């Protein structure tokens, strides 16, 4: 209770309850909190910073000895803030031509009505529709067409108060196919610039998300998620319109809106992170052999530097000719 501050407390309740009983309970549990002053300058939201290393550091692979041969891979990159207001920029991301020579077509897509872009749900809805379309493409391409994976999915971590978010792609496969599955998934992510989102894909994604919304309305936890931060000043763009006009924003979304979200993803080699994990019975032996070879090479080099050529030759012969 020491963490609660009465002047900055948001309470959302969903379920079957008696209003009078609820008010009495809230008064007893929360209304009796002692009022105390807080220096709000010390309470700041920390920003997310993506730490960059070399390409090798940002693309790692782990091997694990195990009784079963399995493999999985992840792709992670930056994504835009779900409450981002792009109306002032006039949709600059969608009108950027890049290097694909499609500037005129992208300029046409960028002519989305400013009124729609000004809506607080614009970016959040655009990201959700984009994610549904990417998921559909990943499944039909990487699994159905190429047969490289058991399962593949694209997810967005959409945070209310953090000004940055991130996306992730997870793909499972066999050790022999996991590298191809990872490459194919990354290709699908990037090909939205060359294989444009069609109206049919958008309509299918819209129907899926609206149907899911209608079903989830029966879930109390989903309703709590919709209500959270409506009364909170730290998320100023989330207001009552985000409840009343959710379905209408989905219905009004266009292909241009998808690219307003997509072109704000970090998809270059310098922006993404990949990680692959592979397990199997033979991997332990392979890794042990590789480590032994590295140790032998280091011992040979040390003996050579010390002028002990006979010792270097002996180590090399004992380790199969000192292969590196």
PDB file of C-alpha atoms in Angstrom:
ATOM      1  CA  UNK A   1       0.000   0.000   0.000  1.00  0.00           C
ATOM      2  CA  UNK A   2       2.991   2.297   0.484  1.00  0.00           C
ATOM      3  CA  UNK A   3       3.362   2.423  -3.305  1.00  0.00           C
ATOM      4  CA  UNK A   4      -0.132   3.884  -3.843  1.00  0.00           C
ATOM      5  CA  UNK A   5      -0.656   7.623  -4.161  1.00  0.00           C
ATOM      6  CA  UNK A   6      -4.262   8.737  -3.917  1.00  0.00           C
ATOM      7  CA  UNK A   7      -3.941  11.740  -6.223  1.00  0.00           C
ATOM      8  CA  UNK A   8      -2.565   9.675  -9.114  1.00  0.00           C
ATOM      9  CA  UNK A   9      -4.568   6.481  -8.810  1.00  0.00           C
ATOM     10  CA  UNK A  10      -6.676   5.005 -11.617  1.00  0.00           C
ATOM     11  CA  UNK A  11      -9.212   2.304 -10.767  1.00  0.00           C
ATOM     12  CA  UNK A  12     -10.997   0.204 -13.388  1.00  0.00           C
ATOM     13  CA  UNK A  13     -13.492  -2.478 -12.390  1.00  0.00           C
ATOM     14  CA  UNK A  14     -15.187  -4.938 -14.766  1.00  0.00           C
ATOM     15  CA  UNK A  15     -17.663  -7.668 -13.810  1.00  0.00           C
ATOM     16  CA  UNK A  16     -20.943  -8.280 -12.035  1.00  0.00           C
ATOM     17  CA  UNK A  17     -21.096  -6.064  -8.956  1.00  0.00           C
ATOM     18  CA  UNK A  18     -23.382  -3.872  -6.928  1.00  0.00           C
ATOM     19  CA  UNK A  19     -22.404  -0.218  -7.393  1.00  0.00           C
ATOM     20  CA  UNK A  20     -23.129   0.754  -3.823  1.00  0.00           C
ATOM     21  CA  UNK A  21     -21.164  -2.154  -2.402  1.00  0.00           C
ATOM     22  CA  UNK A  22     -18.300  -1.421  -4.796  1.00  0.00           C
ATOM     23  CA  UNK A  23     -18.103   2.226  -3.733  1.00  0.00           C
ATOM     24  CA  UNK A  24     -18.087   1.248  -0.070  1.00  0.00           C
ATOM     25  CA  UNK A  25     -15.313  -1.296  -0.667  1.00  0.00           C
ATOM     26  CA  UNK A  26     -13.187   1.170  -2.631  1.00  0.00           C
ATOM     27  CA  UNK A  27     -13.668   3.760   0.108  1.00  0.00           C
ATOM     28  CA  UNK A  28     -12.502   1.318   2.763  1.00  0.00           C
ATOM     29  CA  UNK A  29      -9.523  -0.029   0.839  1.00  0.00           C
ATOM     30  CA  UNK A  30      -8.352   3.004  -1.101  1.00  0.00           C
ATOM     31  CA  UNK A  31     -10.176   5.994   0.332  1.00  0.00           C
ATOM     32  CA  UNK A  32      -8.386   5.605   3.646  1.00  0.00           C
ATOM     33  CA  UNK A  33      -4.939   5.999   2.092  1.00  0.00           C
ATOM     34  CA  UNK A  34      -3.135   8.851   3.819  1.00  0.00           C
ATOM     35  CA  UNK A  35      -2.541  11.842   1.587  1.00  0.00           C
ATOM     36  CA  UNK A  36       1.128  12.529   1.039  1.00  0.00           C
ATOM     37  CA  UNK A  37       3.103  14.800  -1.229  1.00  0.00           C
ATOM     38  CA  UNK A  38       5.219  13.291  -3.987  1.00  0.00           C
ATOM     39  CA  UNK A  39       7.971  14.889  -6.039  1.00  0.00           C
ATOM     40  CA  UNK A  40       6.741  13.834  -9.462  1.00  0.00           C
ATOM     41  CA  UNK A  41       9.926  15.092 -11.126  1.00  0.00           C
ATOM     42  CA  UNK A  42      11.601  11.902  -9.859  1.00  0.00           C
ATOM     43  CA  UNK A  43       8.950   9.694 -11.461  1.00  0.00           C
ATOM     44  CA  UNK A  44       9.825   9.599 -15.129  1.00  0.00           C
ATOM     45  CA  UNK A  45       9.151   6.954 -17.756  1.00  0.00           C
ATOM     46  CA  UNK A  46      12.380   5.435 -18.960  1.00  0.00           C
ATOM     47  CA  UNK A  47      12.951   5.326 -22.688  1.00  0.00           C
ATOM     48  CA  UNK A  48      13.830   2.160 -24.607  1.00  0.00           C
ATOM     49  CA  UNK A  49      17.199   2.276 -26.304  1.00  0.00           C
ATOM     50  CA  UNK A  50      18.252  -0.472 -28.688  1.00  0.00           C
ATOM     51  CA  UNK A  51      21.928  -1.247 -28.049  1.00  0.00           C
ATOM     52  CA  UNK A  52      23.754  -1.958 -31.281  1.00  0.00           C
ATOM     53  CA  UNK A  53      26.805  -4.141 -31.700  1.00  0.00           C
ATOM     54  CA  UNK A  54      28.502  -5.613 -34.725  1.00  0.00           C
ATOM     55  CA  UNK A  55      26.486  -7.624 -37.240  1.00  0.00           C
ATOM     56  CA  UNK A  56      27.940 -10.781 -35.714  1.00  0.00           C
ATOM     57  CA  UNK A  57      26.918  -9.735 -32.201  1.00  0.00           C
ATOM     58  CA  UNK A  58      23.396  -8.912 -33.359  1.00  0.00           C
ATOM     59  CA  UNK A  59      22.999 -12.254 -35.166  1.00  0.00           C
ATOM     60  CA  UNK A  60      23.787 -15.030 -32.708  1.00  0.00           C
ATOM     61  CA  UNK A  61      23.423 -18.800 -32.715  1.00  0.00           C
ATOM     62  CA  UNK A  62      23.341 -21.158 -29.731  1.00  0.00           C
ATOM     63  CA  UNK A  63      23.917 -24.909 -29.769  1.00  0.00           C
ATOM     64  CA  UNK A  64      22.540 -27.151 -27.018  1.00  0.00           C
ATOM     65  CA  UNK A  65      23.092 -30.888 -26.586  1.00  0.00           C
ATOM     66  CA  UNK A  66      19.714 -32.553 -26.053  1.00  0.00           C
ATOM     67  CA  UNK A  67      17.949 -35.860 -26.679  1.00  0.00           C
ATOM     68  CA  UNK A  68      15.672 -34.265 -29.301  1.00  0.00           C
ATOM     69  CA  UNK A  69      16.666 -32.407 -32.437  1.00  0.00           C
ATOM     70  CA  UNK A  70      14.870 -29.069 -32.369  1.00  0.00           C
ATOM     71  CA  UNK A  71      15.461 -25.564 -33.575  1.00  0.00           C
ATOM     72  CA  UNK A  72      13.907 -22.128 -33.206  1.00  0.00           C
ATOM     73  CA  UNK A  73      14.837 -18.643 -34.329  1.00  0.00           C
ATOM     74  CA  UNK A  74      13.810 -15.093 -33.478  1.00  0.00           C
ATOM     75  CA  UNK A  75      13.899 -11.810 -35.349  1.00  0.00           C
ATOM     76  CA  UNK A  76      13.503  -8.620 -33.297  1.00  0.00           C
ATOM     77  CA  UNK A  77      13.444  -4.980 -34.360  1.00  0.00           C
ATOM     78  CA  UNK A  78      12.108  -1.549 -33.367  1.00  0.00           C
ATOM     79  CA  UNK A  79       8.485  -0.576 -33.938  1.00  0.00           C
ATOM     80  CA  UNK A  80       6.626   2.750 -33.612  1.00  0.00           C
ATOM     81  CA  UNK A  81       4.806   3.995 -30.517  1.00  0.00           C
ATOM     82  CA  UNK A  82       1.194   2.860 -30.591  1.00  0.00           C
ATOM     83  CA  UNK A  83      -0.123   6.328 -29.616  1.00  0.00           C
ATOM     84  CA  UNK A  84       2.118   8.201 -32.032  1.00  0.00           C
ATOM     85  CA  UNK A  85       0.539  11.250 -33.663  1.00  0.00           C
ATOM     86  CA  UNK A  86       1.582  11.425 -37.321  1.00  0.00           C
ATOM     87  CA  UNK A  87      -0.984  13.981 -38.458  1.00  0.00           C
ATOM     88  CA  UNK A  88       1.507  16.854 -38.160  1.00  0.00           C
ATOM     89  CA  UNK A  89       3.955  15.133 -40.522  1.00  0.00           C
ATOM     90  CA  UNK A  90       1.249  14.425 -43.080  1.00  0.00           C
ATOM     91  CA  UNK A  91       2.128  10.761 -43.352  1.00  0.00           C
ATOM     92  CA  UNK A  92       5.768  11.132 -44.284  1.00  0.00           C
ATOM     93  CA  UNK A  93       6.574   7.449 -43.811  1.00  0.00           C
ATOM     94  CA  UNK A  94       4.085   6.271 -46.381  1.00  0.00           C
ATOM     95  CA  UNK A  95       5.171   8.815 -48.983  1.00  0.00           C
ATOM     96  CA  UNK A  96       8.891   8.023 -48.755  1.00  0.00           C
ATOM     97  CA  UNK A  97       9.930   6.283 -51.932  1.00  0.00           C
ATOM     98  CA  UNK A  98      13.088   4.597 -50.631  1.00  0.00           C
ATOM     99  CA  UNK A  99      15.150   2.937 -53.324  1.00  0.00           C
ATOM    100  CA  UNK A 100      12.542   0.738 -54.972  1.00  0.00           C
ATOM    101  CA  UNK A 101      11.533   3.241 -57.637  1.00  0.00           C
ATOM    102  CA  UNK A 102       7.895   3.263 -56.503  1.00  0.00           C
ATOM    103  CA  UNK A 103       7.828   6.836 -55.231  1.00  0.00           C
ATOM    104  CA  UNK A 104       4.807   7.892 -57.284  1.00  0.00           C
ATOM    105  CA  UNK A 105       2.731   4.985 -56.084  1.00  0.00           C
ATOM    106  CA  UNK A 106       3.820   5.574 -52.487  1.00  0.00           C
ATOM    107  CA  UNK A 107       2.913   9.262 -52.794  1.00  0.00           C
ATOM    108  CA  UNK A 108      -0.555   8.182 -53.851  1.00  0.00           C
ATOM    109  CA  UNK A 109      -0.814   5.928 -50.789  1.00  0.00           C
ATOM    110  CA  UNK A 110       0.255   8.823 -48.587  1.00  0.00           C
ATOM    111  CA  UNK A 111      -2.872  10.833 -49.420  1.00  0.00           C
ATOM    112  CA  UNK A 112      -4.764   9.472 -46.390  1.00  0.00           C
ATOM    113  CA  UNK A 113      -7.291  11.935 -44.930  1.00  0.00           C
ATOM    114  CA  UNK A 114      -5.766  13.960 -42.147  1.00  0.00           C
ATOM    115  CA  UNK A 115      -8.861  13.462 -39.998  1.00  0.00           C
ATOM    116  CA  UNK A 116      -8.233   9.728 -39.852  1.00  0.00           C
ATOM    117  CA  UNK A 117      -4.560  10.222 -39.014  1.00  0.00           C
ATOM    118  CA  UNK A 118      -5.454  12.567 -36.159  1.00  0.00           C
ATOM    119  CA  UNK A 119      -7.503   9.884 -34.402  1.00  0.00           C
ATOM    120  CA  UNK A 120      -5.664   8.537 -31.324  1.00  0.00           C
ATOM    121  CA  UNK A 121      -6.273   4.940 -32.476  1.00  0.00           C
ATOM    122  CA  UNK A 122      -4.813   5.490 -35.951  1.00  0.00           C
ATOM    123  CA  UNK A 123      -1.345   4.032 -35.352  1.00  0.00           C
ATOM    124  CA  UNK A 124      -2.530   1.296 -33.001  1.00  0.00           C
ATOM    125  CA  UNK A 125      -5.134   0.036 -35.484  1.00  0.00           C
ATOM    126  CA  UNK A 126      -2.729   0.336 -38.419  1.00  0.00           C
ATOM    127  CA  UNK A 127      -0.129  -1.719 -36.546  1.00  0.00           C
ATOM    128  CA  UNK A 128      -2.689  -4.398 -35.633  1.00  0.00           C
ATOM    129  CA  UNK A 129      -3.884  -4.744 -39.223  1.00  0.00           C
ATOM    130  CA  UNK A 130      -0.293  -4.830 -40.473  1.00  0.00           C
ATOM    131  CA  UNK A 131       0.581  -7.583 -37.974  1.00  0.00           C
ATOM    132  CA  UNK A 132      -2.377  -9.686 -39.088  1.00  0.00           C
ATOM    133  CA  UNK A 133      -1.362  -9.354 -42.749  1.00  0.00           C
ATOM    134  CA  UNK A 134       2.278 -10.222 -42.022  1.00  0.00           C
ATOM    135  CA  UNK A 135       1.212 -13.247 -39.969  1.00  0.00           C
ATOM    136  CA  UNK A 136      -0.924 -14.493 -42.838  1.00  0.00           C
ATOM    137  CA  UNK A 137       1.941 -14.113 -45.309  1.00  0.00           C
ATOM    138  CA  UNK A 138       4.433 -15.806 -42.999  1.00  0.00           C
ATOM    139  CA  UNK A 139       2.175 -18.803 -42.511  1.00  0.00           C
ATOM    140  CA  UNK A 140       1.271 -19.282 -46.174  1.00  0.00           C
ATOM    141  CA  UNK A 141       4.844 -18.720 -47.424  1.00  0.00           C
ATOM    142  CA  UNK A 142       7.231 -20.160 -44.843  1.00  0.00           C
ATOM    143  CA  UNK A 143       5.046 -23.073 -43.762  1.00  0.00           C
ATOM    144  CA  UNK A 144       2.599 -23.929 -46.538  1.00  0.00           C
ATOM    145  CA  UNK A 145       4.593 -23.054 -49.664  1.00  0.00           C
ATOM    146  CA  UNK A 146       8.183 -23.718 -48.557  1.00  0.00           C
ATOM    147  CA  UNK A 147       7.535 -26.312 -45.848  1.00  0.00           C
ATOM    148  CA  UNK A 148      10.310 -24.922 -43.657  1.00  0.00           C
ATOM    149  CA  UNK A 149       8.557 -24.589 -40.315  1.00  0.00           C
ATOM    150  CA  UNK A 150       6.079 -26.089 -37.894  1.00  0.00           C
ATOM    151  CA  UNK A 151       4.930 -22.681 -36.745  1.00  0.00           C
ATOM    152  CA  UNK A 152       5.814 -19.043 -37.377  1.00  0.00           C
ATOM    153  CA  UNK A 153       4.314 -15.866 -35.927  1.00  0.00           C
ATOM    154  CA  UNK A 154       4.757 -12.101 -35.898  1.00  0.00           C
ATOM    155  CA  UNK A 155       4.015 -10.197 -32.682  1.00  0.00           C
ATOM    156  CA  UNK A 156       4.076  -6.570 -31.599  1.00  0.00           C
ATOM    157  CA  UNK A 157       4.832  -5.358 -28.084  1.00  0.00           C
ATOM    158  CA  UNK A 158       2.567  -2.315 -27.978  1.00  0.00           C
ATOM    159  CA  UNK A 159       3.169  -0.366 -24.780  1.00  0.00           C
ATOM    160  CA  UNK A 160       1.058   2.533 -23.526  1.00  0.00           C
ATOM    161  CA  UNK A 161       3.657   4.663 -21.751  1.00  0.00           C
ATOM    162  CA  UNK A 162       6.948   3.732 -23.392  1.00  0.00           C
ATOM    163  CA  UNK A 163       7.571   5.873 -26.471  1.00  0.00           C
ATOM    164  CA  UNK A 164       9.124   2.973 -28.380  1.00  0.00           C
ATOM    165  CA  UNK A 165       8.008  -0.567 -29.058  1.00  0.00           C
ATOM    166  CA  UNK A 166       9.372  -3.618 -30.800  1.00  0.00           C
ATOM    167  CA  UNK A 167       8.245  -6.492 -32.963  1.00  0.00           C
ATOM    168  CA  UNK A 168       9.355 -10.115 -32.933  1.00  0.00           C
ATOM    169  CA  UNK A 169       9.101 -13.066 -35.302  1.00  0.00           C
ATOM    170  CA  UNK A 170       9.417 -16.562 -33.869  1.00  0.00           C
ATOM    171  CA  UNK A 171       9.877 -19.582 -36.127  1.00  0.00           C
ATOM    172  CA  UNK A 172      10.388 -23.255 -35.238  1.00  0.00           C
ATOM    173  CA  UNK A 173      11.893 -25.884 -37.510  1.00  0.00           C
ATOM    174  CA  UNK A 174      14.429 -28.701 -37.701  1.00  0.00           C
ATOM    175  CA  UNK A 175      18.165 -28.028 -37.255  1.00  0.00           C
ATOM    176  CA  UNK A 176      18.694 -28.652 -40.974  1.00  0.00           C
ATOM    177  CA  UNK A 177      16.028 -26.150 -42.045  1.00  0.00           C
ATOM    178  CA  UNK A 178      16.150 -23.445 -39.383  1.00  0.00           C
ATOM    179  CA  UNK A 179      18.581 -21.154 -41.223  1.00  0.00           C
ATOM    180  CA  UNK A 180      16.427 -21.277 -44.368  1.00  0.00           C
ATOM    181  CA  UNK A 181      13.302 -20.700 -42.269  1.00  0.00           C
ATOM    182  CA  UNK A 182      14.894 -17.651 -40.661  1.00  0.00           C
ATOM    183  CA  UNK A 183      15.949 -16.219 -44.036  1.00  0.00           C
ATOM    184  CA  UNK A 184      12.507 -16.867 -45.531  1.00  0.00           C
ATOM    185  CA  UNK A 185      10.766 -15.175 -42.584  1.00  0.00           C
ATOM    186  CA  UNK A 186      12.992 -12.120 -42.905  1.00  0.00           C
ATOM    187  CA  UNK A 187      12.298 -12.012 -46.646  1.00  0.00           C
ATOM    188  CA  UNK A 188       8.535 -12.045 -46.012  1.00  0.00           C
ATOM    189  CA  UNK A 189       8.941  -9.177 -43.524  1.00  0.00           C
ATOM    190  CA  UNK A 190      10.788  -7.053 -46.051  1.00  0.00           C
ATOM    191  CA  UNK A 191       8.805  -7.899 -49.163  1.00  0.00           C
ATOM    192  CA  UNK A 192       5.855  -5.643 -48.334  1.00  0.00           C
ATOM    193  CA  UNK A 193       7.764  -2.948 -50.212  1.00  0.00           C
ATOM    194  CA  UNK A 194       7.929  -5.035 -53.394  1.00  0.00           C
ATOM    195  CA  UNK A 195       4.749  -7.130 -53.114  1.00  0.00           C
ATOM    196  CA  UNK A 196       2.172  -4.580 -52.119  1.00  0.00           C
ATOM    197  CA  UNK A 197      -0.605  -5.252 -49.612  1.00  0.00           C
ATOM    198  CA  UNK A 198      -3.811  -5.833 -51.557  1.00  0.00           C
ATOM    199  CA  UNK A 199      -7.283  -4.631 -50.672  1.00  0.00           C
ATOM    200  CA  UNK A 200      -8.311  -8.264 -50.303  1.00  0.00           C
ATOM    201  CA  UNK A 201      -5.608  -8.835 -47.673  1.00  0.00           C
ATOM    202  CA  UNK A 202      -6.695  -5.729 -45.786  1.00  0.00           C
ATOM    203  CA  UNK A 203     -10.365  -6.750 -45.843  1.00  0.00           C
ATOM    204  CA  UNK A 204      -9.512 -10.230 -44.573  1.00  0.00           C
ATOM    205  CA  UNK A 205      -7.384  -8.823 -41.739  1.00  0.00           C
ATOM    206  CA  UNK A 206     -10.125  -6.343 -40.818  1.00  0.00           C
ATOM    207  CA  UNK A 207     -12.774  -9.079 -40.620  1.00  0.00           C
ATOM    208  CA  UNK A 208     -10.511 -11.255 -38.491  1.00  0.00           C
ATOM    209  CA  UNK A 209      -9.671  -8.507 -35.979  1.00  0.00           C
ATOM    210  CA  UNK A 210     -13.248  -7.223 -35.689  1.00  0.00           C
ATOM    211  CA  UNK A 211     -14.535 -10.770 -35.105  1.00  0.00           C
ATOM    212  CA  UNK A 212     -11.846 -11.275 -32.474  1.00  0.00           C
ATOM    213  CA  UNK A 213     -12.825  -7.990 -30.833  1.00  0.00           C
ATOM    214  CA  UNK A 214     -16.475  -9.036 -30.609  1.00  0.00           C
ATOM    215  CA  UNK A 215     -15.482 -12.349 -29.040  1.00  0.00           C
ATOM    216  CA  UNK A 216     -12.997 -10.794 -26.597  1.00  0.00           C
ATOM    217  CA  UNK A 217     -15.610  -8.320 -25.331  1.00  0.00           C
ATOM    218  CA  UNK A 218     -16.953 -11.236 -23.277  1.00  0.00           C
ATOM    219  CA  UNK A 219     -13.602 -11.465 -21.487  1.00  0.00           C
ATOM    220  CA  UNK A 220     -13.238  -9.225 -18.431  1.00  0.00           C
ATOM    221  CA  UNK A 221      -9.452  -8.998 -18.779  1.00  0.00           C
ATOM    222  CA  UNK A 222      -9.841  -7.693 -22.338  1.00  0.00           C
ATOM    223  CA  UNK A 223     -12.233  -5.000 -21.141  1.00  0.00           C
ATOM    224  CA  UNK A 224      -9.789  -4.007 -18.405  1.00  0.00           C
ATOM    225  CA  UNK A 225      -7.114  -3.610 -21.073  1.00  0.00           C
ATOM    226  CA  UNK A 226      -9.359  -1.288 -23.082  1.00  0.00           C
ATOM    227  CA  UNK A 227     -10.142   0.805 -19.997  1.00  0.00           C
ATOM    228  CA  UNK A 228      -6.610   1.020 -18.586  1.00  0.00           C
ATOM    229  CA  UNK A 229      -5.061   4.533 -18.804  1.00  0.00           C
ATOM    230  CA  UNK A 230      -8.261   6.190 -20.062  1.00  0.00           C
ATOM    231  CA  UNK A 231      -8.099   8.375 -16.947  1.00  0.00           C
ATOM    232  CA  UNK A 232      -4.311   8.558 -16.813  1.00  0.00           C
ATOM    233  CA  UNK A 233      -2.542  11.757 -17.789  1.00  0.00           C
ATOM    234  CA  UNK A 234       0.639   9.887 -18.730  1.00  0.00           C
ATOM    235  CA  UNK A 235      -1.163   8.541 -21.828  1.00  0.00           C
ATOM    236  CA  UNK A 236      -2.822  11.765 -22.999  1.00  0.00           C
ATOM    237  CA  UNK A 237      -4.010  10.469 -26.401  1.00  0.00           C
ATOM    238  CA  UNK A 238      -5.994   7.571 -24.956  1.00  0.00           C
ATOM    239  CA  UNK A 239      -9.481   8.908 -24.335  1.00  0.00           C
ATOM    240  CA  UNK A 240     -13.084   7.713 -24.485  1.00  0.00           C
ATOM    241  CA  UNK A 241     -12.983   7.705 -28.300  1.00  0.00           C
ATOM    242  CA  UNK A 242     -10.716   4.677 -28.092  1.00  0.00           C
ATOM    243  CA  UNK A 243     -13.738   2.746 -26.792  1.00  0.00           C
ATOM    244  CA  UNK A 244     -16.565   4.342 -28.724  1.00  0.00           C
ATOM    245  CA  UNK A 245     -14.898   4.489 -32.124  1.00  0.00           C
ATOM    246  CA  UNK A 246     -12.699   1.397 -32.184  1.00  0.00           C
ATOM    247  CA  UNK A 247     -14.746  -0.517 -34.748  1.00  0.00           C
ATOM    248  CA  UNK A 248     -15.241   2.552 -36.941  1.00  0.00           C
ATOM    249  CA  UNK A 249     -11.472   3.174 -37.086  1.00  0.00           C
ATOM    250  CA  UNK A 250     -10.945  -0.428 -38.193  1.00  0.00           C
ATOM    251  CA  UNK A 251     -13.664  -0.056 -40.804  1.00  0.00           C
ATOM    252  CA  UNK A 252     -12.153   3.149 -42.203  1.00  0.00           C
ATOM    253  CA  UNK A 253      -8.565   1.864 -42.438  1.00  0.00           C
ATOM    254  CA  UNK A 254      -6.925   1.821 -45.883  1.00  0.00           C
ATOM    255  CA  UNK A 255      -3.858   0.258 -47.478  1.00  0.00           C
ATOM    256  CA  UNK A 256      -2.115   3.612 -47.009  1.00  0.00           C
ATOM    257  CA  UNK A 257      -2.578   3.284 -43.250  1.00  0.00           C
ATOM    258  CA  UNK A 258      -0.832  -0.097 -43.297  1.00  0.00           C
ATOM    259  CA  UNK A 259       2.246   1.488 -44.842  1.00  0.00           C
ATOM    260  CA  UNK A 260       2.207   4.361 -42.353  1.00  0.00           C
ATOM    261  CA  UNK A 261       2.856   1.669 -39.743  1.00  0.00           C
ATOM    262  CA  UNK A 262       5.047  -0.644 -41.817  1.00  0.00           C
ATOM    263  CA  UNK A 263       7.513   2.013 -42.955  1.00  0.00           C
ATOM    264  CA  UNK A 264       8.214   2.859 -39.309  1.00  0.00           C
ATOM    265  CA  UNK A 265       9.477  -0.658 -38.532  1.00  0.00           C
ATOM    266  CA  UNK A 266      13.228  -1.181 -38.294  1.00  0.00           C
ATOM    267  CA  UNK A 267      13.999  -3.794 -40.961  1.00  0.00           C
ATOM    268  CA  UNK A 268      17.546  -3.063 -42.114  1.00  0.00           C
ATOM    269  CA  UNK A 269      20.535  -5.237 -41.206  1.00  0.00           C
ATOM    270  CA  UNK A 270      21.670  -2.504 -38.825  1.00  0.00           C
ATOM    271  CA  UNK A 271      18.318  -2.440 -36.988  1.00  0.00           C
ATOM    272  CA  UNK A 272      17.308  -6.067 -36.541  1.00  0.00           C
ATOM    273  CA  UNK A 273      18.519  -8.719 -34.143  1.00  0.00           C
ATOM    274  CA  UNK A 274      18.372 -12.441 -34.887  1.00  0.00           C
ATOM    275  CA  UNK A 275      18.963 -15.382 -32.596  1.00  0.00           C
ATOM    276  CA  UNK A 276      18.911 -19.078 -33.489  1.00  0.00           C
ATOM    277  CA  UNK A 277      18.868 -21.983 -31.065  1.00  0.00           C
ATOM    278  CA  UNK A 278      19.557 -25.560 -32.160  1.00  0.00           C
ATOM    279  CA  UNK A 279      19.550 -28.740 -30.062  1.00  0.00           C
ATOM    280  CA  UNK A 280      20.315 -32.411 -30.745  1.00  0.00           C
ATOM    281  CA  UNK A 281      22.197 -35.459 -29.501  1.00  0.00           C
ATOM    282  CA  UNK A 282      25.146 -35.054 -31.888  1.00  0.00           C
ATOM    283  CA  UNK A 283      25.617 -31.355 -31.204  1.00  0.00           C
ATOM    284  CA  UNK A 284      27.437 -31.928 -27.925  1.00  0.00           C
ATOM    285  CA  UNK A 285      30.046 -34.130 -29.593  1.00  0.00           C
ATOM    286  CA  UNK A 286      30.464 -31.684 -32.475  1.00  0.00           C
ATOM    287  CA  UNK A 287      30.950 -28.759 -30.125  1.00  0.00           C
ATOM    288  CA  UNK A 288      33.427 -30.735 -27.981  1.00  0.00           C
ATOM    289  CA  UNK A 289      35.435 -31.635 -31.076  1.00  0.00           C
ATOM    290  CA  UNK A 290      35.422 -28.046 -32.293  1.00  0.00           C
ATOM    291  CA  UNK A 291      36.542 -26.792 -28.876  1.00  0.00           C
ATOM    292  CA  UNK A 292      39.337 -29.396 -28.763  1.00  0.00           C
ATOM    293  CA  UNK A 293      40.595 -28.252 -32.149  1.00  0.00           C
ATOM    294  CA  UNK A 294      40.625 -24.629 -31.032  1.00  0.00           C
ATOM    295  CA  UNK A 295      42.558 -25.511 -27.880  1.00  0.00           C
ATOM    296  CA  UNK A 296      45.059 -27.535 -29.914  1.00  0.00           C
ATOM    297  CA  UNK A 297      45.581 -24.663 -32.337  1.00  0.00           C
ATOM    298  CA  UNK A 298      46.228 -22.293 -29.430  1.00  0.00           C
ATOM    299  CA  UNK A 299      48.729 -24.751 -27.900  1.00  0.00           C
ATOM    300  CA  UNK A 300      50.535 -25.133 -31.237  1.00  0.00           C
ATOM    301  CA  UNK A 301      50.769 -21.373 -31.611  1.00  0.00           C
ATOM    302  CA  UNK A 302      52.121 -21.004 -28.079  1.00  0.00           C
ATOM    303  CA  UNK A 303      54.745 -23.726 -28.584  1.00  0.00           C
ATOM    304  CA  UNK A 304      55.829 -22.166 -31.876  1.00  0.00           C
ATOM    305  CA  UNK A 305      56.236 -18.728 -30.290  1.00  0.00           C
ATOM    306  CA  UNK A 306      58.409 -20.295 -27.548  1.00  0.00           C
ATOM    307  CA  UNK A 307      60.638 -21.937 -30.179  1.00  0.00           C
ATOM    308  CA  UNK A 308      59.564 -25.461 -29.171  1.00  0.00           C
ATOM    309  CA  UNK A 309      58.889 -26.799 -32.669  1.00  0.00           C
ATOM    310  CA  UNK A 310      58.994 -30.457 -31.616  1.00  0.00           C
ATOM    311  CA  UNK A 311      56.239 -29.820 -29.046  1.00  0.00           C
ATOM    312  CA  UNK A 312      54.181 -28.014 -31.671  1.00  0.00           C
ATOM    313  CA  UNK A 313      54.613 -30.933 -34.074  1.00  0.00           C
ATOM    314  CA  UNK A 314      53.644 -33.459 -31.379  1.00  0.00           C
ATOM    315  CA  UNK A 315      50.396 -31.571 -30.561  1.00  0.00           C
ATOM    316  CA  UNK A 316      49.563 -31.283 -34.238  1.00  0.00           C
ATOM    317  CA  UNK A 317      50.031 -35.019 -34.836  1.00  0.00           C
ATOM    318  CA  UNK A 318      47.958 -35.962 -31.774  1.00  0.00           C
ATOM    319  CA  UNK A 319      45.089 -33.791 -33.006  1.00  0.00           C
ATOM    320  CA  UNK A 320      44.844 -34.968 -36.554  1.00  0.00           C
ATOM    321  CA  UNK A 321      47.392 -32.680 -38.095  1.00  0.00           C
ATOM    322  CA  UNK A 322      46.435 -29.624 -36.072  1.00  0.00           C
ATOM    323  CA  UNK A 323      43.301 -28.741 -38.076  1.00  0.00           C
ATOM    324  CA  UNK A 324      41.903 -25.317 -37.351  1.00  0.00           C
TER     325      UNK A 324
END
